[in-house]
CSV table of C-alpha atoms in Angstrom, one decimal:
chain,number,residue,atom,x,y,z
A,1,UNK,CA,-37.9,43.8,-1.5
A,2,UNK,CA,-37.9,41.6,1.6
A,3,UNK,CA,-41.2,40.5,2.8
A,4,UNK,CA,-41.6,39.6,6.5
A,5,UNK,CA,-44.7,37.8,7.8
A,6,UNK,CA,-45.9,38.1,11.4
A,7,UNK,CA,-49.1,36.2,11.9
A,8,UNK,CA,-51.3,37.4,9.1
A,9,UNK,CA,-49.6,40.8,8.8
A,10,UNK,CA,-47.4,41.4,5.8
A,11,UNK,CA,-44.7,43.9,6.5
A,12,UNK,CA,-43.4,45.7,3.4
A,13,UNK,CA,-41.2,48.7,3.0
A,14,UNK,CA,-43.5,51.7,2.1
A,15,UNK,CA,-44.7,54.1,4.9
A,16,UNK,CA,-48.3,53.7,5.9
A,17,UNK,CA,-48.3,50.0,4.9
A,18,UNK,CA,-45.1,48.9,6.6
A,19,UNK,CA,-44.0,48.3,10.1
A,20,UNK,CA,-44.9,51.7,11.5
A,21,UNK,CA,-48.5,51.4,10.2
A,22,UNK,CA,-48.9,47.9,11.4
A,23,UNK,CA,-47.2,48.4,14.8
A,24,UNK,CA,-50.4,49.2,16.9
A,25,UNK,CA,-52.0,45.9,15.6
A,26,UNK,CA,-48.8,43.9,16.3
A,27,UNK,CA,-48.6,45.3,19.9
A,28,UNK,CA,-52.3,44.5,20.5
A,29,UNK,CA,-51.8,40.9,19.2
A,30,UNK,CA,-48.6,40.4,21.3
A,31,UNK,CA,-50.4,41.7,24.4
A,32,UNK,CA,-53.2,39.2,24.1
A,33,UNK,CA,-50.8,36.3,23.5
A,34,UNK,CA,-48.8,37.2,26.6
A,35,UNK,CA,-52.0,37.6,28.7
A,36,UNK,CA,-53.1,34.1,27.6
A,37,UNK,CA,-49.7,32.5,28.3
A,38,UNK,CA,-48.9,34.1,31.6
A,39,UNK,CA,-50.8,31.7,33.8
A,40,UNK,CA,-49.3,28.7,32.0
A,41,UNK,CA,-45.8,30.0,32.3
A,42,UNK,CA,-46.3,30.8,36.0
A,43,UNK,CA,-47.6,27.3,36.6
A,44,UNK,CA,-44.6,25.7,34.8
A,45,UNK,CA,-42.2,27.9,36.8
A,46,UNK,CA,-43.7,26.7,40.1
A,47,UNK,CA,-44.0,23.1,39.1
A,48,UNK,CA,-41.6,20.7,41.0
A,49,UNK,CA,-41.8,18.2,38.2
A,50,UNK,CA,-40.7,20.8,35.7
A,51,UNK,CA,-37.8,21.8,37.9
A,52,UNK,CA,-36.7,18.2,38.3
A,53,UNK,CA,-36.9,17.7,34.5
A,54,UNK,CA,-34.8,20.8,33.9
A,55,UNK,CA,-32.2,19.5,36.5
A,56,UNK,CA,-32.0,16.2,34.8
A,57,UNK,CA,-31.6,17.8,31.4
A,58,UNK,CA,-28.7,20.0,32.6
A,59,UNK,CA,-27.0,17.4,34.8
A,60,UNK,CA,-23.9,15.9,33.2
A,61,UNK,CA,-23.9,12.1,32.9
A,62,UNK,CA,-21.5,10.4,35.4
A,63,UNK,CA,-18.2,9.4,33.9
A,64,UNK,CA,-17.5,5.7,33.6
A,65,UNK,CA,-14.9,4.3,35.9
A,66,UNK,CA,-12.1,2.6,33.9
A,67,UNK,CA,-10.1,-0.6,34.0
A,68,UNK,CA,-7.0,-0.1,31.9
A,69,UNK,CA,-5.3,-3.2,30.6
A,70,UNK,CA,-1.7,-2.9,29.5
A,71,UNK,CA,-0.6,-6.2,28.0
A,72,UNK,CA,0.9,-8.0,25.1
A,73,UNK,CA,-0.6,-10.4,22.5
A,74,UNK,CA,-2.1,-12.6,25.2
A,75,UNK,CA,-4.3,-9.7,26.3
A,76,UNK,CA,-4.6,-8.2,22.8
A,77,UNK,CA,-6.2,-11.4,21.6
A,78,UNK,CA,-3.7,-12.4,18.9
A,79,UNK,CA,-5.3,-14.6,16.2
A,80,UNK,CA,-8.8,-14.1,17.6
A,81,UNK,CA,-11.8,-11.9,16.7
A,82,UNK,CA,-12.0,-8.7,18.7
A,83,UNK,CA,-14.8,-10.1,20.9
A,84,UNK,CA,-13.2,-13.5,21.7
A,85,UNK,CA,-10.2,-12.6,23.9
A,86,UNK,CA,-10.4,-12.9,27.7
A,87,UNK,CA,-10.1,-9.1,28.0
A,88,UNK,CA,-13.2,-8.6,25.8
A,89,UNK,CA,-15.0,-11.3,27.7
A,90,UNK,CA,-14.1,-9.6,31.0
A,91,UNK,CA,-15.4,-6.3,29.6
A,92,UNK,CA,-18.7,-8.0,28.8
A,93,UNK,CA,-19.0,-9.4,32.3
A,94,UNK,CA,-18.2,-6.0,33.8
A,95,UNK,CA,-20.7,-4.2,31.6
A,96,UNK,CA,-23.4,-6.7,32.9
A,97,UNK,CA,-22.5,-6.9,36.6
A,98,UNK,CA,-20.8,-3.6,37.3
A,99,UNK,CA,-22.7,-0.7,35.9
A,100,UNK,CA,-20.6,2.5,35.6
A,101,UNK,CA,-17.4,0.6,34.8
A,102,UNK,CA,-15.7,0.1,31.4
A,103,UNK,CA,-12.6,-1.7,30.2
A,104,UNK,CA,-10.0,0.0,27.9
A,105,UNK,CA,-7.7,-2.6,26.3
A,106,UNK,CA,-4.4,-0.9,25.5
A,107,UNK,CA,-2.6,-4.1,24.8
A,108,UNK,CA,-0.3,-4.5,21.8
A,109,UNK,CA,0.9,-7.8,20.3
A,110,UNK,CA,4.7,-8.1,20.7
A,111,UNK,CA,4.8,-5.5,23.5
A,112,UNK,CA,7.7,-5.7,26.0
A,113,UNK,CA,8.0,-4.1,29.4
A,114,UNK,CA,10.0,-1.3,27.9
A,115,UNK,CA,7.2,-0.5,25.6
A,116,UNK,CA,4.8,-0.6,28.5
A,117,UNK,CA,6.9,1.9,30.4
A,118,UNK,CA,7.0,4.2,27.3
A,119,UNK,CA,3.2,4.2,27.0
A,120,UNK,CA,1.7,3.9,30.4
A,121,UNK,CA,1.8,7.6,31.4
A,122,UNK,CA,0.0,8.6,28.2
A,123,UNK,CA,-2.6,5.9,28.6
A,124,UNK,CA,-3.2,6.9,32.3
A,125,UNK,CA,-3.5,10.6,31.3
A,126,UNK,CA,-5.9,9.7,28.5
A,127,UNK,CA,-8.1,7.2,30.3
A,128,UNK,CA,-7.8,8.2,34.0
A,129,UNK,CA,-8.2,4.6,35.2
A,130,UNK,CA,-9.3,3.5,38.6
A,131,UNK,CA,-7.7,0.1,38.0
A,132,UNK,CA,-4.6,-0.8,35.9
A,133,UNK,CA,-4.0,-4.4,34.9
A,134,UNK,CA,-0.4,-5.0,33.9
A,135,UNK,CA,0.1,-8.2,31.8
A,136,UNK,CA,3.6,-7.9,30.4
A,137,UNK,CA,7.0,-9.6,30.5
A,138,UNK,CA,6.5,-12.7,28.3
A,139,UNK,CA,8.2,-11.1,25.3
A,140,UNK,CA,11.1,-10.0,27.6
A,141,UNK,CA,11.5,-13.6,28.7
A,142,UNK,CA,11.3,-15.2,25.3
A,143,UNK,CA,14.0,-12.8,24.1
A,144,UNK,CA,16.2,-13.7,27.1
A,145,UNK,CA,16.3,-10.1,28.3
A,146,UNK,CA,18.0,-9.5,31.6
A,147,UNK,CA,15.7,-10.2,34.6
A,148,UNK,CA,16.8,-7.0,36.2
A,149,UNK,CA,15.6,-5.0,33.2
A,150,UNK,CA,12.2,-6.6,33.2
A,151,UNK,CA,11.8,-6.1,37.0
A,152,UNK,CA,12.8,-2.4,36.7
A,153,UNK,CA,10.3,-1.8,33.9
A,154,UNK,CA,7.5,-3.5,35.7
A,155,UNK,CA,8.4,-1.5,38.9
A,156,UNK,CA,8.2,1.8,36.9
A,157,UNK,CA,4.8,0.8,35.5
A,158,UNK,CA,3.4,-0.1,39.0
A,159,UNK,CA,4.7,3.2,40.4
A,160,UNK,CA,3.1,5.2,37.6
A,161,UNK,CA,-0.2,3.5,38.1
A,162,UNK,CA,-0.2,3.8,41.9
A,163,UNK,CA,1.0,7.4,41.6
A,164,UNK,CA,-2.1,8.2,39.6
A,165,UNK,CA,-4.3,6.8,42.4
A,166,UNK,CA,-5.2,3.6,40.5
A,167,UNK,CA,-5.3,0.1,42.0
A,168,UNK,CA,-3.0,-2.4,40.3
A,169,UNK,CA,-3.4,-6.1,39.3
A,170,UNK,CA,-0.1,-7.6,38.2
A,171,UNK,CA,-0.5,-10.7,36.0
A,172,UNK,CA,2.6,-12.9,35.8
A,173,UNK,CA,3.9,-15.4,33.3
A,174,UNK,CA,6.2,-18.4,33.3
A,175,UNK,CA,9.1,-19.3,31.0
A,176,UNK,CA,9.5,-22.8,29.4
A,177,UNK,CA,12.2,-25.0,31.0
A,178,UNK,CA,14.6,-24.7,28.1
A,179,UNK,CA,15.3,-21.1,29.3
A,180,UNK,CA,17.3,-22.6,32.2
A,181,UNK,CA,16.3,-23.2,35.8
A,182,UNK,CA,17.9,-19.9,37.2
A,183,UNK,CA,16.2,-17.8,34.5
A,184,UNK,CA,12.8,-19.4,34.8
A,185,UNK,CA,12.8,-19.2,38.6
A,186,UNK,CA,14.1,-15.6,38.5
A,187,UNK,CA,11.5,-14.6,36.0
A,188,UNK,CA,8.6,-15.9,38.2
A,189,UNK,CA,10.2,-14.3,41.3
A,190,UNK,CA,10.1,-10.9,39.6
A,191,UNK,CA,6.3,-10.8,39.8
A,192,UNK,CA,6.0,-12.1,43.4
A,193,UNK,CA,8.7,-9.7,44.6
A,194,UNK,CA,7.1,-6.7,43.0
A,195,UNK,CA,3.6,-7.6,44.2
A,196,UNK,CA,4.8,-7.8,47.8
A,197,UNK,CA,7.0,-4.7,47.5
A,198,UNK,CA,4.1,-2.5,46.2
A,199,UNK,CA,1.3,-4.4,48.0
A,200,UNK,CA,-0.6,-4.9,44.8
A,201,UNK,CA,-2.9,-7.8,43.7
A,202,UNK,CA,-1.0,-10.6,41.9
A,203,UNK,CA,-2.1,-13.4,39.5
A,204,UNK,CA,1.1,-15.4,39.3
A,205,UNK,CA,0.5,-17.2,36.0
A,206,UNK,CA,-2.1,-16.2,33.4
A,207,UNK,CA,-2.0,-19.5,31.5
A,208,UNK,CA,-2.2,-21.8,34.5
A,209,UNK,CA,-5.6,-23.3,33.7
A,210,UNK,CA,-4.5,-24.3,30.2
A,211,UNK,CA,-0.7,-24.6,30.3
A,212,UNK,CA,-0.5,-28.4,30.0
A,213,UNK,CA,-3.2,-28.7,27.2
A,214,UNK,CA,-1.6,-28.6,23.8
A,215,UNK,CA,-5.1,-28.3,22.2
A,216,UNK,CA,-5.6,-25.1,24.0
A,217,UNK,CA,-3.0,-23.3,21.8
A,218,UNK,CA,-2.9,-22.1,18.3
A,219,UNK,CA,-0.4,-23.6,15.8
A,220,UNK,CA,2.4,-21.4,17.2
A,221,UNK,CA,2.0,-23.2,20.6
A,222,UNK,CA,2.1,-19.7,22.3
A,223,UNK,CA,-1.3,-18.1,21.9
A,224,UNK,CA,-4.5,-19.7,23.3
A,225,UNK,CA,-7.4,-20.5,21.0
A,226,UNK,CA,-10.8,-18.9,21.3
A,227,UNK,CA,-12.5,-21.8,23.0
A,228,UNK,CA,-10.3,-21.5,26.2
A,229,UNK,CA,-10.6,-17.7,26.6
A,230,UNK,CA,-13.5,-18.0,29.0
A,231,UNK,CA,-11.2,-20.1,31.2
A,232,UNK,CA,-8.7,-17.3,31.2
A,233,UNK,CA,-11.4,-14.7,32.0
A,234,UNK,CA,-12.6,-16.8,34.9
A,235,UNK,CA,-9.0,-17.3,36.1
A,236,UNK,CA,-8.4,-13.5,36.2
A,237,UNK,CA,-11.8,-12.6,37.6
A,238,UNK,CA,-11.2,-13.5,41.3
A,239,UNK,CA,-8.2,-11.2,41.4
A,240,UNK,CA,-9.8,-8.3,39.4
A,241,UNK,CA,-13.3,-8.3,40.9
A,242,UNK,CA,-12.4,-7.1,44.4
A,243,UNK,CA,-10.7,-4.1,42.8
A,244,UNK,CA,-13.9,-2.9,41.1
A,245,UNK,CA,-16.3,-3.3,44.0
């Protein structure tokens, strides 16, 4: 048989000793408890401090504003620890200097502009960024893809970002001279043309601070080493910082 305890009253099943018999004593006890608590409950209900506490408890925390980075291995930090790349270092700086902002690094090593086009709408929908950083094109150039194809893909990414209401920072690259003068010049012109056309912020060449220093690169001569990542962060920052004020 179940046994229910209320205060010091044991409520069993049989009549005369169960709930019916104990009910007058329970009601008397409850009445006294309510009488004692009533002034306290009334004071709490009227207290501004308690109202503020309740409001704070029920208010939803403000959502972080997002910088979304869509890049290739140069932004993904190829060959580096997760915390060493310039994007991670930028995220650290933003966390310290711009409360309420965060960085989502959606960069993938080996990514082309075609891959960026395929992914950007999903990343925007998922992360709802205020700022989109587009650092793509290097793999197109190294593969010798048509300049018009790269330009079209970057154009689509910029349109997607702006269409969502986000600000855009376009980060450009340069091709080595062995690609030919026309190709290398046309490759660089893609970025300047698109930035002017869409009125977006432009950093013409990500690797400019380190491009002539062989020691700044890993053995593949393509990807920067960890020690120069702060230089890249500081190179990007003057273009990015106005967008997150």
